[in-house]
Amino acid sequence: MQDTIRTRFDYAEASKILKETLHLDGSPVAFKICKTADEIPEGMAHISENVRHCQMIGMARKEGKIFYATVENHACMGGSWALGLRELTPSLKSGEFYYKLGKFESWPACKRTIDRVPHVESLTTYATLYAPLEKTPFDPTLVLIIAKPKAMLKLAQSNLYRLGGRITSNFSGIQSVCSDACAQVYLSGTPNYSLGCDGSRKFSGIEDGEMVTGIPVEMVQEIVSSLKIVTGAAGSS
């Protein structure tokens, strides 16, 4: 397996700082989108279950599990499409799926939303990899953090510490963990904050008082370094 990031850093130390500083319930999750089987570390377990991507994130976050999943392991059609494992199903593409769930006034409203869901190019992903950040045997594509709003505030402030500016989040209340926190981050190269969605709250253990964010691995080291400064600042609560 080849390294996928040139400037590597201590993932275990970064995880320790994130967990202690943000008072996380569980671990930050290392997530990787693999294009070929060669990118999977030798000896890494292939999950035998058929579950949702957001559940897999929860398994790494709360249970410390390390594994990879291929398309047949992904139970959620929308999630596996967002991550590039499948093509979009006709019922999702037309808006029928979410319309029948009662989440939109009309099919056109569903279609407008689905057409804007960030997603990896279909059928370009071979597998998705999951691990607690402190134990990851692979270089992640991005790191996911599930935490309370105050912790997200500190992450946002850390993101702006060096250059300043504004935080812009992209979400629609559906596909929060797969699209908002993974595909969007992978495609844009910037962190994204999401409120979570009904599915991820039901299946992955995101609590009522928690949100989710994804951070490109290239930005994690700087954000972690800034986090220590931001949380120790005189004006920080």
PDB file of N, CA, C and O in Angstrom, residues 46-97:
ATOM      1  N   HIS A  46     -12.219  -7.295   6.527  1.00  0.00           N
ATOM      2  CA  HIS A  46     -13.345  -6.949   5.654  1.00  0.00           C
ATOM      3  C   HIS A  46     -14.626  -7.202   6.439  1.00  0.00           C
ATOM      4  O   HIS A  46     -14.888  -8.339   6.837  1.00  0.00           O
ATOM      5  N   ILE A  47     -15.407  -6.169   6.691  1.00  0.00           N
ATOM      6  CA  ILE A  47     -16.615  -6.321   7.484  1.00  0.00           C
ATOM      7  C   ILE A  47     -17.543  -7.341   6.826  1.00  0.00           C
ATOM      8  O   ILE A  47     -17.680  -7.375   5.598  1.00  0.00           O
ATOM      9  N   SER A  48     -18.147  -8.182   7.624  1.00  0.00           N
ATOM     10  CA  SER A  48     -19.032  -9.222   7.076  1.00  0.00           C
ATOM     11  C   SER A  48     -20.492  -8.797   7.098  1.00  0.00           C
ATOM     12  O   SER A  48     -21.338  -9.447   6.474  1.00  0.00           O
ATOM     13  N   GLU A  49     -20.793  -7.714   7.794  1.00  0.00           N
ATOM     14  CA  GLU A  49     -22.176  -7.273   7.929  1.00  0.00           C
ATOM     15  C   GLU A  49     -22.623  -6.430   6.741  1.00  0.00           C
ATOM     16  O   GLU A  49     -21.814  -5.964   5.943  1.00  0.00           O
ATOM     17  N   ASN A  50     -23.941  -6.245   6.658  1.00  0.00           N
ATOM     18  CA  ASN A  50     -24.538  -5.372   5.659  1.00  0.00           C
ATOM     19  C   ASN A  50     -25.201  -4.234   6.424  1.00  0.00           C
ATOM     20  O   ASN A  50     -26.306  -4.386   6.936  1.00  0.00           O
ATOM     21  N   VAL A  51     -24.507  -3.109   6.547  1.00  0.00           N
ATOM     22  CA  VAL A  51     -24.982  -1.987   7.356  1.00  0.00           C
ATOM     23  C   VAL A  51     -24.756  -0.668   6.608  1.00  0.00           C
ATOM     24  O   VAL A  51     -24.191  -0.639   5.526  1.00  0.00           O
ATOM     25  N   ARG A  52     -25.200   0.397   7.220  1.00  0.00           N
ATOM     26  CA  ARG A  52     -25.087   1.712   6.611  1.00  0.00           C
ATOM     27  C   ARG A  52     -23.730   2.347   6.904  1.00  0.00           C
ATOM     28  O   ARG A  52     -23.114   2.072   7.936  1.00  0.00           O
ATOM     29  N   HIS A  53     -23.320   3.238   6.026  1.00  0.00           N
ATOM     30  CA  HIS A  53     -22.063   3.955   6.227  1.00  0.00           C
ATOM     31  C   HIS A  53     -22.043   4.673   7.571  1.00  0.00           C
ATOM     32  O   HIS A  53     -21.041   4.623   8.303  1.00  0.00           O
ATOM     33  N   CYS A  54     -23.140   5.340   7.922  1.00  0.00           N
ATOM     34  CA  CYS A  54     -23.165   6.063   9.196  1.00  0.00           C
ATOM     35  C   CYS A  54     -23.030   5.107  10.376  1.00  0.00           C
ATOM     36  O   CYS A  54     -22.426   5.456  11.404  1.00  0.00           O
ATOM     37  N   GLN A  55     -23.557   3.880  10.245  1.00  0.00           N
ATOM     38  CA  GLN A  55     -23.364   2.872  11.290  1.00  0.00           C
ATOM     39  C   GLN A  55     -21.900   2.471  11.387  1.00  0.00           C
ATOM     40  O   GLN A  55     -21.375   2.237  12.483  1.00  0.00           O
ATOM     41  N   MET A  56     -21.246   2.360  10.237  1.00  0.00           N
ATOM     42  CA  MET A  56     -19.828   2.002  10.226  1.00  0.00           C
ATOM     43  C   MET A  56     -18.999   3.067  10.929  1.00  0.00           C
ATOM     44  O   MET A  56     -18.059   2.743  11.675  1.00  0.00           O
ATOM     45  N   ILE A  57     -19.345   4.323  10.705  1.00  0.00           N
ATOM     46  CA  ILE A  57     -18.666   5.409  11.409  1.00  0.00           C
ATOM     47  C   ILE A  57     -18.849   5.232  12.919  1.00  0.00           C
ATOM     48  O   ILE A  57     -17.907   5.375  13.704  1.00  0.00           O
ATOM     49  N   GLY A  58     -20.067   4.900  13.331  1.00  0.00           N
ATOM     50  CA  GLY A  58     -20.344   4.680  14.747  1.00  0.00           C
ATOM     51  C   GLY A  58     -19.560   3.519  15.327  1.00  0.00           C
ATOM     52  O   GLY A  58     -19.124   3.560  16.489  1.00  0.00           O
ATOM     53  N   MET A  59     -19.364   2.473  14.540  1.00  0.00           N
ATOM     54  CA  MET A  59     -18.616   1.303  15.005  1.00  0.00           C
ATOM     55  C   MET A  59     -17.151   1.657  15.253  1.00  0.00           C
ATOM     56  O   MET A  59     -16.532   1.172  16.213  1.00  0.00           O
ATOM     57  N   ALA A  60     -16.579   2.496  14.406  1.00  0.00           N
ATOM     58  CA  ALA A  60     -15.199   2.933  14.614  1.00  0.00           C
ATOM     59  C   ALA A  60     -15.116   3.920  15.767  1.00  0.00           C
ATOM     60  O   ALA A  60     -14.202   3.863  16.596  1.00  0.00           O
ATOM     61  N   ARG A  61     -16.094   4.796  15.846  1.00  0.00           N
ATOM     62  CA  ARG A  61     -16.101   5.843  16.874  1.00  0.00           C
ATOM     63  C   ARG A  61     -16.290   5.299  18.278  1.00  0.00           C
ATOM     64  O   ARG A  61     -15.553   5.656  19.197  1.00  0.00           O
ATOM     65  N   LYS A  62     -17.278   4.442  18.458  1.00  0.00           N
ATOM     66  CA  LYS A  62     -17.663   3.992  19.797  1.00  0.00           C
ATOM     67  C   LYS A  62     -17.083   2.624  20.176  1.00  0.00           C
ATOM     68  O   LYS A  62     -16.867   2.346  21.342  1.00  0.00           O
ATOM     69  N   GLU A  63     -16.865   1.753  19.179  1.00  0.00           N
ATOM     70  CA  GLU A  63     -16.420   0.394  19.470  1.00  0.00           C
ATOM     71  C   GLU A  63     -14.948   0.161  19.140  1.00  0.00           C
ATOM     72  O   GLU A  63     -14.408  -0.914  19.407  1.00  0.00           O
ATOM     73  N   GLY A  64     -14.317   1.141  18.525  1.00  0.00           N
ATOM     74  CA  GLY A  64     -12.901   1.018  18.201  1.00  0.00           C
ATOM     75  C   GLY A  64     -12.594   0.044  17.083  1.00  0.00           C
ATOM     76  O   GLY A  64     -11.458  -0.424  16.953  1.00  0.00           O
ATOM     77  N   LYS A  65     -13.572  -0.267  16.247  1.00  0.00           N
ATOM     78  CA  LYS A  65     -13.365  -1.266  15.194  1.00  0.00           C
ATOM     79  C   LYS A  65     -12.612  -0.676  13.996  1.00  0.00           C
ATOM     80  O   LYS A  65     -12.785   0.483  13.646  1.00  0.00           O
ATOM     81  N   ILE A  66     -11.795  -1.526  13.389  1.00  0.00           N
ATOM     82  CA  ILE A  66     -11.003  -1.159  12.218  1.00  0.00           C
ATOM     83  C   ILE A  66     -11.347  -2.139  11.104  1.00  0.00           C
ATOM     84  O   ILE A  66     -11.195  -3.353  11.269  1.00  0.00           O
ATOM     85  N   PHE A  67     -11.805  -1.631   9.967  1.00  0.00           N
ATOM     86  CA  PHE A  67     -12.273  -2.534   8.907  1.00  0.00           C
ATOM     87  C   PHE A  67     -12.463  -1.764   7.604  1.00  0.00           C
ATOM     88  O   PHE A  67     -12.409  -0.528   7.576  1.00  0.00           O
ATOM     89  N   TYR A  68     -12.692  -2.533   6.539  1.00  0.00           N
ATOM     90  CA  TYR A  68     -13.079  -1.908   5.276  1.00  0.00           C
ATOM     91  C   TYR A  68     -14.365  -2.548   4.783  1.00  0.00           C
ATOM     92  O   TYR A  68     -14.741  -3.656   5.194  1.00  0.00           O
ATOM     93  N   ALA A  69     -15.057  -1.820   3.911  1.00  0.00           N
ATOM     94  CA  ALA A  69     -16.329  -2.286   3.365  1.00  0.00           C
ATOM     95  C   ALA A  69     -16.345  -2.078   1.859  1.00  0.00           C
ATOM     96  O   ALA A  69     -15.886  -1.043   1.363  1.00  0.00           O
ATOM     97  N   THR A  70     -16.860  -3.056   1.140  1.00  0.00           N
ATOM     98  CA  THR A  70     -17.077  -2.911  -0.294  1.00  0.00           C
ATOM     99  C   THR A  70     -18.583  -2.741  -0.530  1.00  0.00           C
ATOM    100  O   THR A  70     -19.371  -2.753   0.399  1.00  0.00           O
ATOM    101  N   VAL A  71     -18.952  -2.603  -1.779  1.00  0.00           N
ATOM    102  CA  VAL A  71     -20.315  -2.176  -2.082  1.00  0.00           C
ATOM    103  C   VAL A  71     -21.377  -3.094  -1.485  1.00  0.00           C
ATOM    104  O   VAL A  71     -22.427  -2.630  -1.007  1.00  0.00           O
ATOM    105  N   GLU A  72     -21.114  -4.400  -1.452  1.00  0.00           N
ATOM    106  CA  GLU A  72     -22.127  -5.327  -0.946  1.00  0.00           C
ATOM    107  C   GLU A  72     -22.351  -5.184   0.560  1.00  0.00           C
ATOM    108  O   GLU A  72     -23.345  -5.673   1.095  1.00  0.00           O
ATOM    109  N   ASN A  73     -21.446  -4.493   1.261  1.00  0.00           N
ATOM    110  CA  ASN A  73     -21.602  -4.291   2.705  1.00  0.00           C
ATOM    111  C   ASN A  73     -22.425  -3.050   3.038  1.00  0.00           C
ATOM    112  O   ASN A  73     -22.818  -2.863   4.180  1.00  0.00           O
ATOM    113  N   HIS A  74     -22.663  -2.211   2.037  1.00  0.00           N
ATOM    114  CA  HIS A  74     -23.369  -0.950   2.264  1.00  0.00           C
ATOM    115  C   HIS A  74     -24.865  -1.144   2.073  1.00  0.00           C
ATOM    116  O   HIS A  74     -25.348  -1.382   0.961  1.00  0.00           O
ATOM    117  N   ALA A  75     -25.620  -1.015   3.163  1.00  0.00           N
ATOM    118  CA  ALA A  75     -27.060  -1.256   3.137  1.00  0.00           C
ATOM    119  C   ALA A  75     -27.860  -0.056   2.636  1.00  0.00           C
ATOM    120  O   ALA A  75     -28.994  -0.214   2.195  1.00  0.00           O
ATOM    121  N   CYS A  76     -27.293   1.127   2.711  1.00  0.00           N
ATOM    122  CA  CYS A  76     -28.010   2.347   2.328  1.00  0.00           C
ATOM    123  C   CYS A  76     -27.679   2.722   0.892  1.00  0.00           C
ATOM    124  O   CYS A  76     -26.512   2.983   0.562  1.00  0.00           O
ATOM    125  N   MET A  77     -28.695   2.768   0.033  1.00  0.00           N
ATOM    126  CA  MET A  77     -28.476   3.109  -1.369  1.00  0.00           C
ATOM    127  C   MET A  77     -27.971   4.541  -1.524  1.00  0.00           C
ATOM    128  O   MET A  77     -27.034   4.823  -2.280  1.00  0.00           O
ATOM    129  N   GLY A  78     -28.589   5.473  -0.789  1.00  0.00           N
ATOM    130  CA  GLY A  78     -28.190   6.871  -0.893  1.00  0.00           C
ATOM    131  C   GLY A  78     -26.776   7.096  -0.410  1.00  0.00           C
ATOM    132  O   GLY A  78     -26.004   7.834  -1.030  1.00  0.00           O
ATOM    133  N   GLY A  79     -26.414   6.450   0.689  1.00  0.00           N
ATOM    134  CA  GLY A  79     -25.077   6.606   1.225  1.00  0.00           C
ATOM    135  C   GLY A  79     -24.004   6.032   0.322  1.00  0.00           C
ATOM    136  O   GLY A  79     -22.962   6.653   0.096  1.00  0.00           O
ATOM    137  N   SER A  80     -24.256   4.851  -0.215  1.00  0.00           N
ATOM    138  CA  SER A  80     -23.261   4.227  -1.085  1.00  0.00           C
ATOM    139  C   SER A  80     -23.137   4.971  -2.411  1.00  0.00           C
ATOM    140  O   SER A  80     -22.068   4.997  -3.022  1.00  0.00           O
ATOM    141  N   TRP A  81     -24.240   5.584  -2.863  1.00  0.00           N
ATOM    142  CA  TRP A  81     -24.151   6.441  -4.055  1.00  0.00           C
ATOM    143  C   TRP A  81     -23.309   7.679  -3.767  1.00  0.00           C
ATOM    144  O   TRP A  81     -22.419   8.049  -4.551  1.00  0.00           O
ATOM    145  N   ALA A  82     -23.563   8.325  -2.635  1.00  0.00           N
ATOM    146  CA  ALA A  82     -22.825   9.540  -2.290  1.00  0.00           C
ATOM    147  C   ALA A  82     -21.325   9.281  -2.213  1.00  0.00           C
ATOM    148  O   ALA A  82     -20.517  10.159  -2.533  1.00  0.00           O
ATOM    149  N   LEU A  83     -20.948   8.061  -1.821  1.00  0.00           N
ATOM    150  CA  LEU A  83     -19.534   7.728  -1.656  1.00  0.00           C
ATOM    151  C   LEU A  83     -18.908   7.121  -2.910  1.00  0.00           C
ATOM    152  O   LEU A  83     -17.748   6.725  -2.889  1.00  0.00           O
ATOM    153  N   GLY A  84     -19.673   7.040  -4.000  1.00  0.00           N
ATOM    154  CA  GLY A  84     -19.117   6.579  -5.272  1.00  0.00           C
ATOM    155  C   GLY A  84     -19.113   5.093  -5.486  1.00  0.00           C
ATOM    156  O   GLY A  84     -18.523   4.593  -6.438  1.00  0.00           O
ATOM    157  N   LEU A  85     -19.804   4.339  -4.611  1.00  0.00           N
ATOM    158  CA  LEU A  85     -19.821   2.881  -4.720  1.00  0.00           C
ATOM    159  C   LEU A  85     -20.895   2.375  -5.679  1.00  0.00           C
ATOM    160  O   LEU A  85     -20.765   1.290  -6.252  1.00  0.00           O
ATOM    161  N   ARG A  86     -21.982   3.122  -5.817  1.00  0.00           N
ATOM    162  CA  ARG A  86     -23.110   2.724  -6.660  1.00  0.00           C
ATOM    163  C   ARG A  86     -23.563   3.893  -7.518  1.00  0.00           C
ATOM    164  O   ARG A  86     -23.243   5.056  -7.250  1.00  0.00           O
ATOM    165  N   GLU A  87     -24.370   3.558  -8.508  1.00  0.00           N
ATOM    166  CA  GLU A  87     -25.060   4.592  -9.271  1.00  0.00           C
ATOM    167  C   GLU A  87     -26.328   4.996  -8.531  1.00  0.00           C
ATOM    168  O   GLU A  87     -26.851   4.245  -7.699  1.00  0.00           O
ATOM    169  N   LEU A  88     -26.826   6.158  -8.818  1.00  0.00           N
ATOM    170  CA  LEU A  88     -28.040   6.649  -8.177  1.00  0.00           C
ATOM    171  C   LEU A  88     -29.239   5.822  -8.619  1.00  0.00           C
ATOM    172  O   LEU A  88     -29.444   5.589  -9.807  1.00  0.00           O
ATOM    173  N   THR A  89     -30.035   5.364  -7.653  1.00  0.00           N
ATOM    174  CA  THR A  89     -31.210   4.559  -8.001  1.00  0.00           C
ATOM    175  C   THR A  89     -32.293   5.440  -8.619  1.00  0.00           C
ATOM    176  O   THR A  89     -32.372   6.636  -8.335  1.00  0.00           O
ATOM    177  N   PRO A  90     -33.150   4.863  -9.458  1.00  0.00           N
ATOM    178  CA  PRO A  90     -34.207   5.655 -10.089  1.00  0.00           C
ATOM    179  C   PRO A  90     -35.117   6.365  -9.095  1.00  0.00           C
ATOM    180  O   PRO A  90     -35.523   7.513  -9.327  1.00  0.00           O
ATOM    181  N   SER A  91     -35.444   5.715  -7.969  1.00  0.00           N
ATOM    182  CA  SER A  91     -36.354   6.337  -7.008  1.00  0.00           C
ATOM    183  C   SER A  91     -35.716   7.540  -6.304  1.00  0.00           C
ATOM    184  O   SER A  91     -36.405   8.505  -5.969  1.00  0.00           O
ATOM    185  N   LEU A  92     -34.395   7.487  -6.102  1.00  0.00           N
ATOM    186  CA  LEU A  92     -33.716   8.645  -5.539  1.00  0.00           C
ATOM    187  C   LEU A  92     -33.571   9.744  -6.581  1.00  0.00           C
ATOM    188  O   LEU A  92     -33.799  10.929  -6.296  1.00  0.00           O
ATOM    189  N   LYS A  93     -33.213   9.358  -7.781  1.00  0.00           N
ATOM    190  CA  LYS A  93     -32.984  10.343  -8.839  1.00  0.00           C
ATOM    191  C   LYS A  93     -34.238  11.140  -9.159  1.00  0.00           C
ATOM    192  O   LYS A  93     -34.189  12.347  -9.407  1.00  0.00           O
ATOM    193  N   SER A  94     -35.374  10.474  -9.146  1.00  0.00           N
ATOM    194  CA  SER A  94     -36.635  11.145  -9.495  1.00  0.00           C
ATOM    195  C   SER A  94     -37.198  11.984  -8.348  1.00  0.00           C
ATOM    196  O   SER A  94     -38.053  12.843  -8.556  1.00  0.00           O
ATOM    197  N   GLY A  95     -36.725  11.738  -7.138  1.00  0.00           N
ATOM    198  CA  GLY A  95     -37.278  12.407  -5.968  1.00  0.00           C
ATOM    199  C   GLY A  95     -38.331  11.579  -5.261  1.00  0.00           C
ATOM    200  O   GLY A  95     -38.813  11.947  -4.185  1.00  0.00           O
ATOM    201  N   GLU A  96     -38.696  10.439  -5.847  1.00  0.00           N
ATOM    202  CA  GLU A  96     -39.766   9.612  -5.298  1.00  0.00           C
ATOM    203  C   GLU A  96     -39.466   9.136  -3.877  1.00  0.00           C
ATOM    204  O   GLU A  96     -40.342   9.146  -3.010  1.00  0.00           O
ATOM    205  N   PHE A  97     -38.226   8.731  -3.620  1.00  0.00           N
ATOM    206  CA  PHE A  97     -37.884   8.129  -2.336  1.00  0.00           C
ATOM    207  C   PHE A  97     -38.185   9.070  -1.176  1.00  0.00           C
ATOM    208  O   PHE A  97     -38.907   8.723  -0.240  1.00  0.00           O
TER     209      PHE A  97
END
